[in-house]
Coordinates of N, CA and C in Angstrom, one line a residue:
M1 N 103.7 102.0 95.1 CA 103.6 101.8 96.6 C 102.2 101.1 97.3
R2 N 102.0 100.4 97.3 CA 100.5 100.1 97.2 C 99.9 100.3 98.9
L3 N 99.1 101.4 99.3 CA 98.7 102.0 100.5 C 97.2 101.5 100.4
I4 N 96.6 101.0 101.7 CA 95.3 100.5 102.3 C 95.5 101.8 103.4
S5 N 94.2 102.1 103.8 CA 93.5 102.4 104.7 C 92.1 102.0 104.8
W6 N 91.8 101.8 106.2 CA 90.7 101.1 107.2 C 90.7 101.2 108.1
N7 N 89.3 101.9 108.8 CA 89.3 101.9 109.9 C 88.7 100.0 110.5
M8 N 89.1 99.5 111.4 CA 89.3 98.1 111.7 C 87.7 97.9 112.8
A9 N 87.3 98.6 113.1 CA 85.7 98.3 114.2 C 86.7 98.2 115.4
G10 N 87.9 98.9 116.1 CA 88.7 98.1 117.5 C 88.2 99.2 118.2
A11 N 87.1 99.6 118.3 CA 87.2 100.2 119.4 C 85.9 100.1 119.7
G12 N 85.7 98.5 120.1 CA 83.8 97.9 120.7 C 83.1 97.5 120.1
F13 N 82.8 98.4 118.9 CA 81.8 98.1 118.3 C 81.8 96.8 117.5
H14 N 82.7 95.9 117.1 CA 82.5 94.7 116.8 C 83.2 93.8 118.0
T15 N 83.0 92.4 118.3 CA 83.6 91.8 119.3 C 85.0 91.5 119.3
A16 N 86.2 91.0 120.2 CA 87.4 91.1 120.2 C 87.5 89.6 119.0
S17 N 87.3 89.2 118.8 CA 87.2 87.4 118.0 C 86.9 88.3 116.5
S18 N 85.9 89.5 116.6 CA 85.8 89.2 114.8 C 87.1 90.7 114.4
H19 N 87.6 91.3 115.6 CA 88.9 92.1 115.3 C 90.6 91.4 115.5
Q20 N 90.5 90.2 115.7 CA 91.7 89.4 115.7 C 91.0 88.4 113.5
D21 N 90.2 88.5 113.4 CA 89.9 88.2 111.8 C 89.8 89.3 110.9
A22 N 90.0 89.8 111.8 CA 90.4 91.7 110.8 C 91.9 91.3 110.6
W23 N 92.5 91.5 111.8 CA 94.3 92.0 111.3 C 94.2 90.2 110.6
H24 N 94.0 89.3 110.6 CA 94.6 88.1 109.9 C 94.0 88.1 108.7
W25 N 92.8 88.7 108.7 CA 93.0 89.3 106.8 C 93.7 89.9 106.0
L26 N 93.6 91.2 106.7 CA 94.6 92.1 106.6 C 96.0 91.6 106.2
T27 N 97.0 91.4 106.9 CA 98.3 90.6 107.2 C 98.2 89.2 106.0
K28 N 97.2 88.4 106.1 CA 97.7 87.6 105.6 C 96.4 87.9 103.9
E29 N 96.1 87.7 104.3 CA 95.1 88.1 102.3 C 94.8 89.1 101.8
C30 N 95.9 89.7 102.1 CA 95.8 90.9 101.7 C 97.1 92.1 101.0
D31 N 97.7 92.6 100.2 CA 98.4 92.7 99.3 C 99.1 94.2 100.1
F32 N 99.6 94.5 100.4 CA 99.6 96.2 100.3 C 101.1 96.1 101.0
D33 N 101.8 97.3 100.7 CA 102.7 97.4 101.4 C 103.0 98.3 102.4
V34 N 102.1 99.5 103.2 CA 101.7 99.8 104.4 C 100.4 100.3 104.3
A35 N 99.9 100.1 105.8 CA 99.0 100.2 106.0 C 98.4 101.4 107.0
M36 N 97.2 102.2 106.6 CA 97.1 103.1 107.5 C 95.4 103.3 108.3
L37 N 95.5 102.5 109.5 CA 93.8 102.3 110.1 C 94.4 102.8 111.5
Q38 N 92.5 102.7 111.7 CA 91.8 104.0 112.1 C 91.4 102.2 113.5
E39 N 90.7 103.3 114.9 CA 89.9 101.5 115.3 C 90.8 100.6 115.5
S40 N 92.2 100.7 115.1 CA 93.1 99.5 115.7 C 93.2 98.7 116.9
T41 N 94.0 97.5 117.2 CA 94.3 97.1 118.1 C 96.0 96.1 117.9
P42 N 96.7 97.0 117.6 CA 97.4 95.8 117.1 C 98.0 94.4 118.0
P43 N 98.0 93.5 117.6 CA 98.4 92.4 118.7 C 100.2 91.8 118.8
Q44 N 100.3 91.7 119.5 CA 102.0 91.9 119.7 C 102.1 90.8 118.7
W45 N 102.1 89.8 117.9 CA 102.6 89.2 116.4 C 102.8 90.4 115.7
V46 N 101.6 91.6 115.6 CA 102.1 92.0 114.2 C 103.3 92.7 115.0
F47 N 103.3 93.7 115.8 CA 104.8 94.4 116.4 C 106.4 93.3 115.7
N48 N 105.9 92.1 116.3 CA 107.0 91.3 115.8 C 107.1 91.0 114.3
E49 N 106.0 90.7 113.6 CA 106.4 90.7 112.2 C 106.0 91.8 111.3
F50 N 106.1 92.6 111.4 CA 106.5 93.7 110.3 C 107.6 95.0 110.9
S51 N 108.4 95.2 110.3 CA 109.6 96.3 110.0 C 108.8 97.9 111.0
V52 N 108.1 98.1 110.7 CA 107.1 99.5 111.6 C 106.0 99.0 111.4
V53 N 105.9 99.9 113.1 CA 104.4 99.6 113.7 C 104.5 100.9 114.6
I54 N 104.0 101.7 114.0 CA 103.6 103.0 114.9 C 102.2 102.5 114.9
H55 N 102.3 103.3 117.1 CA 100.9 103.1 117.0 C 100.3 104.3 117.9
N56 N 99.2 105.3 117.9 CA 98.8 106.3 119.0 C 96.9 105.8 119.3
P57 N 97.5 105.8 121.1 CA 96.1 105.3 121.5 C 95.3 106.8 121.0
K58 N 94.1 106.4 120.9 CA 93.0 107.4 121.0 C 92.9 107.9 122.5
Y59 N 92.9 107.1 123.1 CA 92.4 108.0 124.4 C 93.3 107.4 125.6
P60 N 94.8 107.5 125.1 CA 95.7 106.7 126.6 C 94.9 107.4 127.8
Q61 N 95.0 108.5 128.1 CA 94.0 109.3 129.3 C 93.1 107.9 130.2
K62 N 92.5 107.5 129.4 CA 91.2 106.1 129.6 C 92.1 105.2 129.3
G63 N 93.2 105.1 129.0 CA 93.4 103.6 129.2 C 93.4 102.8 129.1
Q64 N 92.9 103.1 127.4 CA 92.0 102.2 126.0 C 93.2 102.3 125.4
R65 N 93.8 101.0 124.5 CA 94.9 100.7 123.9 C 94.6 101.1 122.6
W66 N 93.1 100.9 121.5 CA 92.8 101.2 120.2 C 93.0 102.8 120.2
G67 N 93.5 102.6 118.9 CA 93.9 104.1 118.3 C 94.4 104.3 116.6
T68 N 95.4 105.4 116.2 CA 95.4 104.6 114.8 C 96.8 104.3 114.8
S69 N 97.0 103.7 113.5 CA 98.9 102.8 113.5 C 99.1 102.9 112.0
I70 N 99.8 103.0 111.9 CA 100.6 102.5 110.3 C 101.5 101.5 110.3
I71 N 101.3 100.8 110.0 CA 102.1 99.4 109.6 C 103.0 99.6 108.2
C72 N 104.0 99.0 108.0 CA 104.8 98.9 106.7 C 105.6 97.3 106.8
R73 N 105.7 96.8 106.0 CA 106.1 95.9 105.4 C 108.3 95.7 105.6
Q74 N 108.3 96.7 105.5 CA 109.9 97.6 104.8 C 110.1 98.6 105.7
E75 N 111.6 98.4 106.4 CA 111.9 99.4 107.2 C 112.5 100.9 106.0
I76 N 111.2 101.1 105.8 CA 111.1 102.9 105.2 C 111.3 103.9 106.0
Y77 N 110.4 103.4 106.8 CA 109.4 105.0 107.8 C 110.0 104.6 109.3
S78 N 110.1 106.0 109.8 CA 109.9 106.6 111.0 C 108.4 107.1 111.4
Q79 N 109.0 107.2 112.6 CA 107.5 107.8 113.5 C 107.8 109.3 113.4
Y80 N 107.1 109.9 113.5 CA 107.7 111.8 113.1 C 106.8 111.7 114.6
V81 N 107.3 112.5 115.2 CA 107.1 113.1 117.0 C 106.8 114.5 116.6
P82 N 105.5 115.4 116.8 CA 105.6 116.9 116.7 C 106.6 117.5 117.5
E83 N 107.6 118.9 117.4 CA 108.1 119.9 117.3 C 107.7 119.9 118.6
P84 N 108.2 120.6 119.7 CA 106.9 121.2 120.6 C 106.7 122.8 120.6
E85 N 107.0 123.2 118.9 CA 106.4 124.7 118.8 C 105.4 124.3 118.0
E86 N 105.1 122.7 117.7 CA 103.5 122.3 117.4 C 102.8 121.6 118.3
P87 N 102.2 122.5 119.7 CA 101.9 121.9 120.3 C 99.7 121.4 119.8
W88 N 99.4 122.1 119.2 CA 98.7 121.4 118.6 C 98.1 120.3 117.6
L89 N 99.9 120.0 116.8 CA 99.2 118.5 116.6 C 99.7 117.2 117.5
E90 N 100.7 117.8 118.4 CA 100.8 116.8 120.2 C 99.2 117.1 120.9
K91 N 98.3 117.9 120.7 CA 97.0 118.3 121.4 C 96.2 116.8 120.5
I92 N 96.3 116.7 119.3 CA 95.5 115.9 118.2 C 95.8 114.3 118.1
R93 N 97.4 114.7 119.5 CA 97.8 113.4 118.3 C 97.3 111.6 118.8
G94 N 96.1 111.5 118.9 CA 95.9 110.5 119.7 C 95.1 110.2 118.3
S95 N 94.5 111.3 117.6 CA 93.8 111.2 116.3 C 94.5 111.5 114.6
V96 N 96.3 111.0 115.6 CA 96.9 111.0 113.6 C 98.1 110.5 114.5
S97 N 98.3 109.5 113.3 CA 99.7 108.8 113.2 C 100.7 109.8 112.4
I98 N 102.1 109.6 111.8 CA 102.4 110.4 110.6 C 104.1 109.8 110.8
A99 N 104.2 109.3 109.7 CA 105.0 108.4 109.0 C 106.1 109.6 108.5
E100 N 107.3 109.0 109.0 CA 108.6 109.9 107.9 C 109.0 109.1 107.2
P101 N 109.1 109.0 106.1 CA 110.2 108.3 104.8 C 111.3 109.0 105.3
N102 N 112.2 107.3 105.7 CA 113.3 107.6 105.6 C 114.5 107.9 104.7
D103 N 113.5 107.8 103.0 CA 114.5 108.4 102.0 C 113.9 110.2 101.1
P104 N 114.3 111.4 101.8 CA 114.1 112.0 101.8 C 112.9 112.7 100.0
E105 N 113.3 112.1 99.2 CA 112.2 111.8 98.6 C 110.8 110.9 98.4
G106 N 110.8 110.7 99.5 CA 109.8 109.4 100.2 C 108.3 110.2 100.0
I107 N 107.5 109.1 100.1 CA 105.7 109.7 100.4 C 105.6 110.2 102.2
W108 N 105.3 111.5 102.4 CA 105.1 111.0 104.0 C 103.3 110.8 104.0
L109 N 103.4 109.8 105.3 CA 101.5 109.7 105.9 C 101.7 109.8 106.6
V110 N 100.5 110.7 106.7 CA 99.8 111.1 107.7 C 98.0 110.2 107.9
N111 N 97.6 109.3 108.8 CA 96.8 108.7 109.2 C 96.1 109.5 109.8
I112 N 94.7 110.0 110.1 CA 93.7 110.6 110.7 C 92.7 109.5 111.5
H113 N 92.1 109.7 112.4 CA 90.6 109.5 112.8 C 90.1 110.4 113.8
S114 N 89.0 110.8 112.6 CA 89.0 112.8 113.2 C 87.2 112.0 113.9
N115 N 87.3 112.4 114.8 CA 86.1 112.5 115.8 C 85.1 112.9 115.0
A116 N 83.7 112.5 114.7 CA 82.4 112.8 114.5 C 82.1 114.0 115.3
Y117 N 82.0 114.3 116.7 CA 81.8 115.0 116.8 C 82.9 116.1 116.9
S118 N 82.8 117.5 116.9 CA 83.1 119.0 117.2 C 84.4 119.1 118.3
L119 N 85.8 119.7 118.6 CA 85.8 120.0 119.7 C 85.6 120.5 120.2
P120 N 85.7 120.8 121.8 CA 85.5 121.7 122.6 C 85.4 123.4 121.9
K121 N 83.9 123.8 122.4 CA 84.3 125.2 121.9 C 84.6 126.2 122.7
S122 N 85.2 125.9 124.0 CA 86.2 126.2 124.9 C 87.5 126.9 123.9
I123 N 87.9 126.1 122.5 CA 89.1 126.5 122.0 C 89.2 126.8 121.4
L124 N 87.6 126.7 120.4 CA 87.7 127.6 119.2 C 88.3 129.1 119.0
A125 N 87.9 130.0 120.1 CA 88.8 131.1 120.0 C 89.8 131.0 119.9
S126 N 91.3 130.5 120.2 CA 92.3 130.5 120.5 C 92.7 129.9 118.8
L127 N 91.5 129.0 118.4 CA 91.8 129.2 116.9 C 91.4 129.4 115.7
D128 N 90.8 130.2 116.3 CA 90.3 131.5 114.7 C 91.7 132.4 115.3
D129 N 91.6 132.8 116.1 CA 93.2 133.2 116.3 C 93.8 132.9 115.3
M130 N 94.9 131.8 115.2 CA 95.7 131.6 114.5 C 94.6 131.8 113.1
A131 N 93.9 131.8 113.0 CA 92.8 132.1 111.2 C 93.2 130.2 111.0
V132 N 92.8 129.7 111.3 CA 92.5 128.3 110.9 C 91.6 127.9 110.6
P133 N 91.5 127.6 109.3 CA 90.1 127.6 108.9 C 89.0 126.9 108.9
H134 N 88.0 126.8 109.3 CA 86.7 125.6 109.7 C 85.3 125.7 109.2
C135 N 84.7 124.8 108.8 CA 83.8 125.0 107.8 C 82.3 125.3 108.7
H136 N 82.1 125.3 110.0 CA 81.0 126.3 111.1 C 81.1 127.0 111.5
P137 N 80.7 128.0 111.5 CA 81.7 129.5 111.6 C 81.2 129.3 113.5
Q138 N 80.7 128.3 114.4 CA 80.5 128.0 116.0 C 81.5 126.3 116.1
K139 N 82.0 125.4 115.1 CA 82.6 123.9 115.4 C 84.0 124.5 114.6
I140 N 84.1 123.6 115.4 CA 86.0 122.9 114.1 C 86.2 121.4 114.5
W141 N 86.7 121.0 113.8 CA 86.7 119.3 113.9 C 88.6 118.9 113.8
E142 N 88.7 117.7 114.2 CA 90.3 118.1 115.0 C 90.5 117.5 112.9
V143 N 89.9 117.0 112.0 CA 90.4 117.4 110.7 C 90.8 118.9 109.7
E144 N 90.3 119.6 110.7 CA 90.8 120.1 110.4 C 91.9 121.0 111.0
V145 N 92.2 121.1 112.0 CA 92.9 121.5 113.1 C 94.4 120.5 112.4
A146 N 94.0 119.3 112.0 CA 94.9 118.5 111.5 C 95.4 119.1 110.0
A147 N 95.0 119.5 109.0 CA 95.2 120.0 108.1 C 95.6 121.4 108.0
H148 N 95.5 122.2 109.0 CA 96.0 123.5 108.8 C 97.3 123.4 109.4
F149 N 97.7 122.6 110.7 CA 99.1 122.8 111.2 C 99.5 121.9 110.9
L150 N 99.5 120.5 109.9 CA 100.7 120.1 109.3 C 100.8 120.5 107.8
E151 N 100.1 121.5 107.2 CA 100.7 121.6 106.0 C 101.6 122.7 105.7
P152 N 102.5 123.9 106.9 CA 103.3 123.7 106.9 C 104.8 122.5 106.9
L153 N 104.9 121.6 107.6 CA 105.4 120.5 107.3 C 105.4 119.6 106.1
L154 N 104.1 119.4 105.4 CA 104.2 118.8 103.7 C 104.2 119.7 103.0
K155 N 104.6 120.7 103.3 CA 105.0 122.0 101.8 C 105.7 121.6 101.3
G156 N 105.8 121.3 100.0 CA 107.1 120.9 98.8 C 107.3 119.5 99.1
K157 N 106.3 118.7 99.8 CA 106.9 117.2 100.0 C 105.6 116.1 99.4
R158 N 106.0 114.7 98.8 CA 105.2 114.2 98.7 C 104.3 113.1 99.9
F159 N 102.9 113.3 99.8 CA 102.1 113.3 101.3 C 101.0 112.7 100.7
V160 N 100.1 111.5 101.5 CA 99.4 110.9 102.0 C 98.4 111.4 102.8
F161 N 97.7 111.9 103.3 CA 96.9 112.2 104.2 C 95.8 111.7 104.3
G162 N 95.0 110.6 105.3 CA 94.0 110.6 105.5 C 93.9 109.5 106.1
G163 N 92.2 108.9 106.0 CA 91.5 107.3 106.6 C 90.5 108.0 107.1
D164 N 89.6 107.6 108.5 CA 88.4 107.7 108.7 C 88.4 109.8 109.2
L165 N 87.4 110.1 108.3 CA 87.3 111.5 108.4 C 86.0 111.4 109.5
N166 N 84.9 111.0 109.4 CA 83.5 111.3 109.8 C 83.0 112.2 108.6
S167 N 83.2 112.5 107.9 CA 83.2 113.5 107.3 C 82.4 113.2 105.1
G168 N 81.3 113.7 104.9 CA 81.1 113.0 103.3 C 80.6 114.3 102.9
Y169 N 80.6 114.2 101.7 CA 79.1 115.0 100.8 C 77.6 114.5 101.5
L170 N 77.3 113.7 101.1 CA 76.2 113.0 101.3 C 75.1 113.8 102.4
F171 N 76.1 113.8 103.9 CA 75.6 114.7 105.1 C 75.4 115.9 104.4
D172 N 75.5 117.0 103.9 CA 74.8 117.9 103.6 C 73.6 117.6 102.5
V173 N 74.0 116.8 102.0 CA 72.2 116.0 101.6 C 71.5 116.4 102.5
V174 N 71.7 115.3 102.9 CA 70.7 114.5 104.1 C 70.4 115.6 104.7
N175 N 71.1 116.4 105.1 CA 71.0 117.6 106.4 C 70.9 119.2 105.8
H176 N 71.0 119.2 104.7 CA 70.1 120.2 103.7 C 71.3 121.3 104.7
Y177 N 72.5 121.1 104.3 CA 73.2 122.3 104.7 C 74.7 122.3 103.9
E178 N 75.4 122.8 103.9 CA 77.0 123.1 103.4 C 78.2 122.6 103.5
N179 N 78.3 122.4 105.0 CA 79.5 122.4 106.0 C 80.5 121.5 105.4
N180 N 80.3 120.1 105.0 CA 81.8 119.3 104.4 C 81.8 120.2 102.5
K181 N 80.8 120.1 102.0 CA 81.9 120.7 100.8 C 82.7 122.1 101.3
I182 N 82.2 122.7 102.2 CA 82.9 124.0 102.2 C 84.8 123.4 103.3
M183 N 84.4 122.1 104.1 CA 85.6 121.6 104.5 C 86.6 121.5 103.6
F184 N 86.3 121.0 102.9 CA 86.9 119.9 101.4 C 87.1 121.2 100.3
E185 N 86.6 121.9 100.4 CA 87.5 123.2 99.7 C 88.5 123.8 100.5
N186 N 88.0 123.8 101.6 CA 89.1 124.6 102.6 C 90.5 123.6 102.4
M187 N 90.7 122.9 102.5 CA 91.3 121.4 102.9 C 92.3 121.3 101.2
R188 N 91.5 121.5 99.9 CA 91.8 122.0 98.8 C 92.7 122.8 98.6
K189 N 92.3 123.9 99.0 CA 93.4 124.9 99.2 C 94.2 125.3 99.8
Q190 N 94.5 124.6 100.5 CA 95.6 124.1 101.1 C 96.4 123.4 101.0
G191 N 95.9 122.7 99.7 CA 96.9 121.7 99.1 C 96.4 120.1 99.3
Y192 N 95.8 119.8 99.8 CA 95.3 118.6 99.8 C 94.1 118.5 98.8
I193 N 94.7 117.3 97.7 CA 93.9 116.9 96.6 C 93.5 115.4 96.7
D194 N 91.7 115.3 96.8 CA 91.4 114.4 96.8 C 92.2 113.2 95.7
L195 N 92.7 111.8 96.0 CA 92.9 110.9 95.0 C 91.4 110.7 94.5
R196 N 91.0 110.0 94.6 CA 89.8 109.4 94.0 C 89.3 110.4 92.7
L197 N 89.3 111.7 93.1 CA 88.8 112.5 92.0 C 89.4 111.9 90.4
A198 N 90.6 111.3 89.9 CA 91.0 110.8 88.9 C 90.3 109.5 88.8
H199 N 89.6 109.0 89.3 CA 89.1 108.0 89.5 C 87.5 107.5 89.1
S200 N 87.0 108.4 90.2 CA 85.0 108.6 90.1 C 85.7 110.1 90.5
D201 N 84.3 110.3 89.8 CA 83.9 111.7 90.6 C 83.1 112.4 91.3
V202 N 82.2 110.7 91.4 CA 80.9 110.8 92.8 C 81.8 109.9 94.2
E203 N 81.4 110.0 95.2 CA 81.5 109.3 96.0 C 81.5 108.0 96.5
Q204 N 82.4 107.1 96.7 CA 81.4 105.9 96.2 C 81.9 105.4 97.8
Q205 N 80.6 104.5 98.1 CA 80.5 104.2 99.9 C 81.0 103.5 100.5
T206 N 81.7 103.8 101.5 CA 82.8 103.2 102.8 C 82.5 102.3 103.9
Y207 N 81.2 103.1 104.3 CA 80.2 102.5 105.2 C 79.1 102.5 105.1
F208 N 79.5 101.0 106.1 CA 77.9 99.6 105.7 C 77.6 99.0 107.0
K209 N 77.6 100.5 107.8 CA 76.8 100.3 109.5 C 75.4 100.1 108.7
K210 N 75.0 99.1 109.9 CA 73.3 98.7 108.9 C 72.3 100.2 109.1
G211 N 71.8 100.1 108.9 CA 70.4 101.3 109.8 C 70.9 102.8 108.8
K212 N 71.7 102.8 108.7 CA 72.9 103.9 108.0 C 72.7 103.9 106.5
G213 N 72.9 105.3 106.3 CA 73.4 105.3 104.9 C 74.2 105.4 103.9
P214 N 74.6 105.7 103.2 CA 75.7 104.8 102.2 C 76.8 105.8 101.6
F215 N 77.0 106.4 103.1 CA 78.4 107.5 103.2 C 79.6 106.4 102.5
Q216 N 80.1 107.8 102.4 CA 82.0 107.5 101.9 C 82.6 108.8 103.5
L217 N 83.2 107.7 104.1 CA 83.7 108.3 105.8 C 85.5 108.7 105.7
D218 N 85.7 107.8 104.4 CA 87.3 107.3 104.5 C 87.7 107.7 103.4
H219 N 88.8 108.9 103.0 CA 88.6 109.7 102.7 C 90.7 109.8 102.4
L220 N 91.4 109.8 101.3 CA 92.6 109.7 100.8 C 92.9 111.5 100.3
Y221 N 93.8 111.7 100.7 CA 94.6 113.3 99.5 C 96.1 113.3 99.6
G222 N 96.3 113.7 98.5 CA 98.0 113.8 98.2 C 98.5 115.0 97.7
D223 N 99.2 115.2 97.7 CA 100.3 116.9 97.0 C 99.5 116.2 95.4
T224 N 100.1 117.7 94.9 CA 99.8 117.7 93.3 C 100.4 116.6 92.8
D225 N 101.9 116.3 93.2 CA 102.4 115.0 92.7 C 102.1 113.9 92.6
T226 N 101.4 113.2 93.7 CA 101.5 111.9 94.2 C 100.0 111.4 93.9
A227 N 99.4 112.8 93.5 CA 97.6 112.5 92.8 C 97.6 112.2 91.3
G228 N 98.2 112.7 90.9 CA 99.3 112.2 89.5 C 99.7 111.2 89.0
H229 N 100.5 111.0 90.5 CA 100.4 109.6 90.1 C 100.1 107.8 91.0
T230 N 98.9 108.5 91.3 CA 98.1 107.5 92.0 C 96.8 106.8 90.7
T231 N 97.4 105.2 90.4 CA 97.0 104.7 89.5 C 95.8 103.9 90.1
R232 N 95.4 103.7 91.2 CA 94.5 103.0 91.5 C 93.4 104.0 92.6
W233 N 92.7 103.8 92.7 CA 91.6 103.9 93.7 C 90.3 103.5 94.0
E234 N 90.6 102.3 95.2 CA 89.4 101.3 95.0 C 88.7 101.1 96.5
V235 N 87.3 101.2 96.7 CA 87.0 100.5 98.1 C 86.4 98.7 97.7
L236 N 87.4 98.1 98.8 CA 86.8 97.1 99.0 C 85.2 96.5 100.3
S237 N 84.3 96.9 99.0 CA 83.4 96.7 99.5 C 83.4 95.4 100.3
H238 N 83.5 94.1 99.7 CA 83.3 92.8 100.1 C 83.7 92.6 102.3
V239 N 84.7 93.6 102.3 CA 85.2 93.0 103.2 C 84.2 93.6 104.1
A240 N 83.1 94.7 104.5 CA 82.9 95.1 105.2 C 80.9 94.5 104.8
R241 N 81.1 94.6 103.8 CA 79.3 93.7 103.5 C 79.1 92.5 103.1
D242 N 80.1 91.8 102.8 CA 80.4 90.2 103.3 C 81.5 89.5 103.8
L243 N 82.1 90.0 104.1 CA 82.9 89.0 105.4 C 82.5 89.6 106.8
E244 N 82.3 90.9 107.0 CA 81.7 91.8 108.0 C 82.9 91.5 108.7
L245 N 83.9 92.2 108.1 CA 84.5 92.1 109.6 C 85.1 93.8 109.9
S246 N 84.3 94.5 109.2 CA 83.8 96.3 110.2 C 83.1 96.7 109.2
D247 N 82.7 97.9 110.4 CA 81.7 98.5 109.6 C 82.1 99.4 108.4
H248 N 83.4 99.3 108.4 CA 84.0 100.3 107.1 C 84.7 99.6 106.6
A249 N 84.7 99.8 104.4 CA 85.4 99.0 103.8 C 86.9 99.8 103.6
P250 N 87.8 98.7 103.5 CA 89.3 98.8 103.2 C 89.3 100.1 101.9
V251 N 90.3 101.0 101.5 CA 90.1 101.8 100.3 C 91.9 101.6 99.9
I252 N 92.0 100.8 99.0 CA 93.4 100.6 98.4 C 93.4 101.7 97.1
V253 N 94.6 102.6 97.5 CA 95.3 103.2 96.4 C 96.6 102.4 96.2
E254 N 97.4 102.6 94.9 CA 97.6 102.5 94.3 C 98.4 103.3 93.5
I255 N 100.3 104.2 94.0 CA 101.1 105.1 93.7 C 102.1 104.8 93.2
L256 N 102.5 105.1 91.9 CA 104.2 105.1 91.1 C 105.1 105.6 91.9

């Protein structure tokens, strides 16, 4: 399986025409089987052309269409809808799209766009009561909530989890703290293996906004088996740096 993960900068940070150009590049020029997309607004022709299109608006209550999407060329996935006993997954639904494989032995896909800002402090106490690991004593982020409450669902399954996490080790270096290191270590203990590590032991720049640092904001994780069968992990930096289709570069992984 060839998978692409990409923040398409469709939340108003680029023009409508550049977002259409991004969709054209993705669907016409990029070779992939499945795509996990953030800040995406799928045009109607995408729904008509692709066998599977899952789209969750990030802020539906505000009437905004952009959000997280999963598209697939073959009809091998269905959208997973959290059960009533999974309320926290429902509460962050706009930040997460989940694709369940039709084949029980297939790879689950969890596409996440975690807000750069932490969740409101008013909800932290209830999450502490449920022993949700978090990297800051007084703050918690959407990705930490997703990783915790998805762990039971993904346990024993093959999966890819990730997207734009708005996190990276370089933030620790720049800001002289260890929050990101702690978060990534918490995720490792929960069974999320960084798919980059088998291909590069250092972060690779995926964020190319002018005036900002060379951050890797986009990350993909998997179970032990999937990590062991990942044969490619590559940042397509030219898409952001040269084509300027987004301020994020896509990440491509290939999994046996």
